[in-house]
Coordinates of C-alpha atoms and ligand atoms in Angstrom, one line a residue:
X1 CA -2.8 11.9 -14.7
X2 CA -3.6 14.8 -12.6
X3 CA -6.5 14.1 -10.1
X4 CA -10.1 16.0 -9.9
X5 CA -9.1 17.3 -6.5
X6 CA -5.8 18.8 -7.9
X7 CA -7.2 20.3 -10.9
X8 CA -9.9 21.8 -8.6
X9 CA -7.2 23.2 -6.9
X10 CA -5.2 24.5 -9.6
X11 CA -8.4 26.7 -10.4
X12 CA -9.4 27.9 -7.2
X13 CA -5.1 28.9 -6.6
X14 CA -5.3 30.5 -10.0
X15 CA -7.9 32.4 -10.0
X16 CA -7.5 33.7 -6.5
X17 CA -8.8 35.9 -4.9
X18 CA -12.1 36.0 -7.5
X19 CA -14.3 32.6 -7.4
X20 CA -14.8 29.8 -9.7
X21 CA -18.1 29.3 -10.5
X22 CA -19.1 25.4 -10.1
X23 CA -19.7 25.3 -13.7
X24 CA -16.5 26.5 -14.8
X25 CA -15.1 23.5 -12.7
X26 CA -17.7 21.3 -13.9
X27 CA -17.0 22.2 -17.6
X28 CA -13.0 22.2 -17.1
X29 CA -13.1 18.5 -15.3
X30 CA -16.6 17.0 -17.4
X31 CA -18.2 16.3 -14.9
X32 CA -21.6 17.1 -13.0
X33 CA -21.3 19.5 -10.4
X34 CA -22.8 17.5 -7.9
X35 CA -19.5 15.3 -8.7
X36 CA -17.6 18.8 -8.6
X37 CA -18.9 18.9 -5.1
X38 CA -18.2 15.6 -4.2
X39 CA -14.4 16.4 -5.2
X40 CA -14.9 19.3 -3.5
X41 CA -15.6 17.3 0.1
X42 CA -12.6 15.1 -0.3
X43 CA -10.7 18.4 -0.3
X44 CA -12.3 19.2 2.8
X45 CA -11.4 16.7 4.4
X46 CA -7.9 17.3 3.7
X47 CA -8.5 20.5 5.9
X48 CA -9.3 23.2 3.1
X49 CA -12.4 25.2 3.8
X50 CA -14.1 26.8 0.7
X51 CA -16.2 30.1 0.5
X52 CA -19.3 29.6 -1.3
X53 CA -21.4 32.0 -2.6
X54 CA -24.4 31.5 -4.3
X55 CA -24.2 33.3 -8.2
X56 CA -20.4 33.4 -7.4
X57 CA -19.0 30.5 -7.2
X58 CA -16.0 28.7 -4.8
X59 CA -13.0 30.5 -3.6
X60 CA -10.4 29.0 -0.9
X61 CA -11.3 30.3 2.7
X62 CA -8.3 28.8 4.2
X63 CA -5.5 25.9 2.8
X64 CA -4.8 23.0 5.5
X65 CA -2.0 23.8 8.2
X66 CA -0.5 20.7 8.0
X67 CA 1.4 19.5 5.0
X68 CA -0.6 18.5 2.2
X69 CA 1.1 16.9 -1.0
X70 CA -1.3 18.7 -3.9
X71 CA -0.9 22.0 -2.2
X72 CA 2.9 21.2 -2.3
X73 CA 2.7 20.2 -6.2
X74 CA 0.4 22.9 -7.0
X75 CA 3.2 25.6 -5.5
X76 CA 5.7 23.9 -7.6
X77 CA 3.8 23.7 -11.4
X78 CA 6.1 26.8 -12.2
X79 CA 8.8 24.5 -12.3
X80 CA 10.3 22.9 -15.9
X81 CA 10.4 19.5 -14.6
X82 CA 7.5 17.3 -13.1
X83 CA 8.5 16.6 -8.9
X84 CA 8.5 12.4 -7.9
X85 CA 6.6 13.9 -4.5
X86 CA 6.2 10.9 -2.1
X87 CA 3.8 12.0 1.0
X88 CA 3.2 9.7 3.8
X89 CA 1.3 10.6 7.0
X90 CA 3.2 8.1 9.1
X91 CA 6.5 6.7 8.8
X92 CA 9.4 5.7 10.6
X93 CA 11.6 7.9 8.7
X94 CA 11.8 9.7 5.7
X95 CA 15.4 8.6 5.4
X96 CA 14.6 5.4 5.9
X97 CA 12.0 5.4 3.5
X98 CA 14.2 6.7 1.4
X99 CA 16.4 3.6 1.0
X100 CA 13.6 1.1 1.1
X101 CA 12.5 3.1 -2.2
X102 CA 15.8 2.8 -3.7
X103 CA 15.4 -0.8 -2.7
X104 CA 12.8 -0.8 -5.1
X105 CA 14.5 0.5 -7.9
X106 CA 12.1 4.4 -7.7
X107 CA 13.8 6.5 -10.6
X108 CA 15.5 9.5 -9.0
X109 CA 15.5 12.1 -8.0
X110 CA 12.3 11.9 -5.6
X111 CA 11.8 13.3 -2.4
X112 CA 9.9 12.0 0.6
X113 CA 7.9 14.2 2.5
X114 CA 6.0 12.9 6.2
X115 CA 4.0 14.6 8.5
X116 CA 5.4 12.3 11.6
X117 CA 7.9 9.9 11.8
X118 CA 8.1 7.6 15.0
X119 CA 12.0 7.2 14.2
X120 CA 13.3 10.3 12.8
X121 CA 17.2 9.5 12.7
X122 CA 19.8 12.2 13.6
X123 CA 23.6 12.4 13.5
X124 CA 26.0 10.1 16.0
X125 CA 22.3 7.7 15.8
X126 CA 20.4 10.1 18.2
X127 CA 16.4 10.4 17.6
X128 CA 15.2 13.5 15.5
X129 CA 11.9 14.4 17.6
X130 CA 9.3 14.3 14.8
X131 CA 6.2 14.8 16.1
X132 CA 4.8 16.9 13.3
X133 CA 2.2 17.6 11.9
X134 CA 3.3 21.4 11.4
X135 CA 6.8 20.7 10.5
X136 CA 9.0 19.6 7.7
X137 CA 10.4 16.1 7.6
X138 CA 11.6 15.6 4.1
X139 CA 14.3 13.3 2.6
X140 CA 15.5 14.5 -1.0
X141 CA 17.0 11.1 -3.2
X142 CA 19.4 11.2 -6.1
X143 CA 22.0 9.8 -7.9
X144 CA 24.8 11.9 -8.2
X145 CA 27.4 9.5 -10.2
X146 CA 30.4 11.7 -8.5
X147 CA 33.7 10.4 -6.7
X148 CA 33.1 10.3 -3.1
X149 CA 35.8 12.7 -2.2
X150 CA 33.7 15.5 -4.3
X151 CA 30.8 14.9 -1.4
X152 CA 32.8 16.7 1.5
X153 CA 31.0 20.3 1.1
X154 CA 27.7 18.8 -0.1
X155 CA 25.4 19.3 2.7
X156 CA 27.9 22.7 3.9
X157 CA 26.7 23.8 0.7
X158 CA 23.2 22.6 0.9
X159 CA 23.0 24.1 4.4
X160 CA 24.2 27.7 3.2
X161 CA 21.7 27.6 0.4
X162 CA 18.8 26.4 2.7
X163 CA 19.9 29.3 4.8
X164 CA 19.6 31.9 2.4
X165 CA 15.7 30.6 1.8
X166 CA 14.8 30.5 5.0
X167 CA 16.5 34.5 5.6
X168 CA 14.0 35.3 2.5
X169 CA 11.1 33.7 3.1
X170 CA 11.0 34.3 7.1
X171 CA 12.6 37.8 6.7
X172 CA 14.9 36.5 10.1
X173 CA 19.0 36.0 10.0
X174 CA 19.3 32.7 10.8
X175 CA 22.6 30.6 11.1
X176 CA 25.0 27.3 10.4
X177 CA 26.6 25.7 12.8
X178 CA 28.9 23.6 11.1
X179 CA 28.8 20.8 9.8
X180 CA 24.7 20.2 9.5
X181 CA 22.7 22.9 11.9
X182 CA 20.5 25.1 11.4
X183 CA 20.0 28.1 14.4
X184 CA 18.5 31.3 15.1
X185 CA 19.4 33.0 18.1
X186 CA 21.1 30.7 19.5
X187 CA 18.1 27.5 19.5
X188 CA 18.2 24.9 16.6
X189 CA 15.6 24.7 14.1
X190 CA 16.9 22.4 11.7
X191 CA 18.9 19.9 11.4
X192 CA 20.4 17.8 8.0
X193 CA 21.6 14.3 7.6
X194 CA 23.1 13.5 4.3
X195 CA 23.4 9.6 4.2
X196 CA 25.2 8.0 0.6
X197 CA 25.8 4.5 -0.4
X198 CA 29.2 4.3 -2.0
X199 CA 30.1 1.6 -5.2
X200 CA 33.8 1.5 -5.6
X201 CA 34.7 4.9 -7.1
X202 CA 31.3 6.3 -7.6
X203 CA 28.2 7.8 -5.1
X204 CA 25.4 5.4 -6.2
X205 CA 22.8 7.3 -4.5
X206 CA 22.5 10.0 -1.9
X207 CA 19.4 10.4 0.5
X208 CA 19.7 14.5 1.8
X209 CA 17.5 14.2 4.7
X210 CA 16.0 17.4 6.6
X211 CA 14.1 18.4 9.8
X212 CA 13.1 21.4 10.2
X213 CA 10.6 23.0 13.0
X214 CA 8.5 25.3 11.7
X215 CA 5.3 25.3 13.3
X216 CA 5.4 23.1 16.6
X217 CA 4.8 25.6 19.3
X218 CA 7.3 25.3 21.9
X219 CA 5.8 23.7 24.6
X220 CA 5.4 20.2 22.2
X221 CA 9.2 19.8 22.8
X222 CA 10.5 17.5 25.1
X223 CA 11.6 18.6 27.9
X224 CA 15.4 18.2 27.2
X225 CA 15.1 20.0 24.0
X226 CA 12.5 23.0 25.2
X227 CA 16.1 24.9 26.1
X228 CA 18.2 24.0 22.7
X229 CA 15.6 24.0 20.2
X230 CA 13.1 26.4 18.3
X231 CA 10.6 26.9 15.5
X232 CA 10.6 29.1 12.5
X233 CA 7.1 30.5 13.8
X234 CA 8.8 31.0 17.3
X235 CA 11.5 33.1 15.3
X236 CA 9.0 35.0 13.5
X237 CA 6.2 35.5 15.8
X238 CA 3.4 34.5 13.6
X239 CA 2.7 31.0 11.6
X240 CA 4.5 30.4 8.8
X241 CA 2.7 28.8 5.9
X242 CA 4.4 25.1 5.9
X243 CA 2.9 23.9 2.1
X244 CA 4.5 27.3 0.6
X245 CA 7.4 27.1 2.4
X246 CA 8.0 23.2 1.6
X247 CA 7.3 24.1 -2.5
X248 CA 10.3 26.8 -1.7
X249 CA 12.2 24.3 0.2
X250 CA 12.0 21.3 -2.7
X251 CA 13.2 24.2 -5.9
X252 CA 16.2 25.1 -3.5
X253 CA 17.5 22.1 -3.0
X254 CA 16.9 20.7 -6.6
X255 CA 18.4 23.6 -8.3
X256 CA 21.2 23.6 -5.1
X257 CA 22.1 19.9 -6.3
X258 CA 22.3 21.0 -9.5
X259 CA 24.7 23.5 -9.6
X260 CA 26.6 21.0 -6.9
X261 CA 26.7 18.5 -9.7
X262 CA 27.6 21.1 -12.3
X263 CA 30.6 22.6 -10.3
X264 CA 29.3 26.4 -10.0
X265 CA 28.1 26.4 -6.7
X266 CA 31.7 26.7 -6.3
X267 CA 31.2 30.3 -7.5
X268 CA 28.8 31.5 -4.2
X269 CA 29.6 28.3 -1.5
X270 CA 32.5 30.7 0.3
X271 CA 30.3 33.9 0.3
X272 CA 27.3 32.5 1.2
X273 CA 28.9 30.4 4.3
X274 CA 30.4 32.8 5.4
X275 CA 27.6 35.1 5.4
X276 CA 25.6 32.6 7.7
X277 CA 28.9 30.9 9.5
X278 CA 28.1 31.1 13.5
X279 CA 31.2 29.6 14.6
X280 CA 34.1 32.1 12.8
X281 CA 35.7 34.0 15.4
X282 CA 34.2 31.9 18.0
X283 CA 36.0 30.1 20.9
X284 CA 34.6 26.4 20.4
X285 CA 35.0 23.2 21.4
X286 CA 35.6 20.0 19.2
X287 CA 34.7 15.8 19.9
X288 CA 36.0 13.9 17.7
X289 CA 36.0 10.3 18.6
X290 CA 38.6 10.4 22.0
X291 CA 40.1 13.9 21.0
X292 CA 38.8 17.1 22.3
X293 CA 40.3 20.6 20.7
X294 CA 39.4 23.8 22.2
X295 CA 40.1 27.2 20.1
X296 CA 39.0 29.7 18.1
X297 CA 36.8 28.5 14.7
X298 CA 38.4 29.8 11.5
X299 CA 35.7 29.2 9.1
X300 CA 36.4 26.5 6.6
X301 CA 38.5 25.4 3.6
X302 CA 37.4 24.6 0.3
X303 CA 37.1 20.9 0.9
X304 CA 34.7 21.8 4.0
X305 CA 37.0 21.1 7.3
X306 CA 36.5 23.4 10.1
X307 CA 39.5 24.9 11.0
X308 CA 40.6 25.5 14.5
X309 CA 43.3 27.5 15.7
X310 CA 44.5 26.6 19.8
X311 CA 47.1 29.0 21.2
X312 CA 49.4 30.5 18.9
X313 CA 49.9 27.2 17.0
X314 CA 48.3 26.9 12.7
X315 CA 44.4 26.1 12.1
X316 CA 44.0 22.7 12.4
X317 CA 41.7 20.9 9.6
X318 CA 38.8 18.7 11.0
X319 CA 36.1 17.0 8.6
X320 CA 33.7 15.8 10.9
X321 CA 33.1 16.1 14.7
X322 CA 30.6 17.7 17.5
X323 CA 31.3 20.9 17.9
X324 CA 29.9 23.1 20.9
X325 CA 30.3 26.8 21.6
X326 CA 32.0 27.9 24.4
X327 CA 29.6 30.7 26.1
X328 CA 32.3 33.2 28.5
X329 CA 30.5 34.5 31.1
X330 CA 30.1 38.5 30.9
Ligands
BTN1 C1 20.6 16.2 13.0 O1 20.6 17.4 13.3 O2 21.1 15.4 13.8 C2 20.1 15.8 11.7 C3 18.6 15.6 11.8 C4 18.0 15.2 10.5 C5 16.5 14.9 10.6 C6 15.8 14.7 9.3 S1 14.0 14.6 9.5 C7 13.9 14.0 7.9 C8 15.0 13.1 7.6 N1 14.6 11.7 8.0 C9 15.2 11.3 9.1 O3 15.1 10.2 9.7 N2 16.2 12.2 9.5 C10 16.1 13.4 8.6

């Protein structure tokens, strides 16, 4: 059942930019409006100031900065189907949170959605820095019932979809490095980490974890990151509203695994990689375990290797692996 405070919200978002009066809310929720005001507080204290104006009624001054969960739902009641929205203000990480849900039998799909985490995981085990609270540290949970070997291009593809968003809703041109970045001028702003337990022949579920920086201002990175890494309000030059952008963020990547699971995202995966592919044409450099293979990036084939080609030899295919770009000097 849908809280006071939501449906308070609701109004105020609907009717936007004109106010509610308090007895329109009182009247929509039953309630007195000294209770409507009492609502009202709890809302403030989730960081949304109100405009009010006597003979006029409530309207939203400003929403919270950080991440709130009923802002998030609200953005998302155009949707068909109800989202399982999880929103913790501390945890170690979403991934892991993730699993201990699964654990505990949470109907998919769901998705997790922190405002810190003191253990953000990344690839090859490093630490994702997560100090929030004006970034995005969400973990998306299904259960995909699909052969493993379909998997290979499933966070390419929810990469080049993400992408795409972003380019829309920040109006930049933003990047993938492959197999999980996300860049903009040359910085990382997000990262993925796609993590799947396996039954014999079949994905039993799949936990699509993503970091992204949107509003940490640049001088809250450590110090061995302030070079590599950026936000999506550094890119832009102005704040980018997080709650919008997450409600944006969680219909992508539902209707993304979707069309995965359906097969036609085979229809726009090349195009769209390719249209954010940083690496094509680039000389790069590959670690894979002990090997090393320096060359030029070929984009990638349809089961998502990177192909490389060194010297005059054919591409060579490579499913996983650090890659870096090698910068000549001018
Ligand atoms: C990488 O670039 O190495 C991948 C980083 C993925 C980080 C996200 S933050 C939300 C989710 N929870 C985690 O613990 N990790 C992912």
């Amino acid at each position: 059942m849908n809280s006071p405070e939501f449906i308070i919200l609701c109004e105020l978002l609907d009717r936007d930019p004109a106010f509610v009066s308090g007895t329109t809310l009182a009247r929509k929720l039953g309630l007195s409006r000294v209770a409507v005001w009492m609502h009202m507080g709890k809302l403030r204290a989730q960081g949304f100031e109100f405009e009010a104006v006597r003979n006029h009624g409530y309207r939203i001054r400003r929403p919270p900065g950080a991440l709130n969960p009923l802002l998030v739902q609200a953005y998302l009641r155009p949707r068909r189907q109800p989202v399982d929205l999880l929103w913790l203000p501390d945890i170690d990480s979403t991934n892991a949170e993730a699993e201990r849900q699964l654990a505990a039998a949470r109907p998919t799909p769901f998705v997790v959605l922190a405002q810190r985490q003191s253990r953000g995981r990344g690839r090859f085990g490093r630490v994702w820095h997560s100090a929030g609270p004006g970034d995005l540290y969400a973990s998306f949970v299904f259960r995909p019932r699909l052969e493993p070997g379909r998997m290979t291009t499933f966070t390419l593809w929810m990469g080049a979809s993400l992408c795409d968003l972003v380019a829309k809703f920040c109006r930049i041109q933003p990047g993938l490095k492959w197999p999980n970045d996300l860049y903009f001028q040359g910085r990382k702003f997000g990262g993925m980490l796609t993590e799947a337990r396996v039954d014999a022949d079949q994905i039993r579920d799949l936990v699509f974890g993503l970091g992204l920086n949107v509003n940490s201002p640049a001088d809250s990175l450590p110090p061995a990151l302030a070079r590599q890494a950026t936000s999506l309000s550094a890119c832009t030059g102005e704040p980018v509203d997080l709650n919008r952008l997450t409600a944006a963020i969680v219909g992508c990547v539902y209707s993304a695994y979707e069309q995965f699971v359906e097969g036609s995202f085979r229809d726009t995966f090349a195009d769209l990689w390719n249209r954010y592919d940083l690496l094509r044409g680039q000389a790069v450099t590959l670690l894979h375990g002990p090997r090393q293979v320096t060359g030029i990036a070929g984009g990638i084939d349809d089961e998502g290797s990177l192909l490389i080609r060194s010297g005059n030899g054919r591409p060579q295919r490579f499913s996983a692996g650090e890659v870096t770009l090698e910068r000549t000097e001018p």
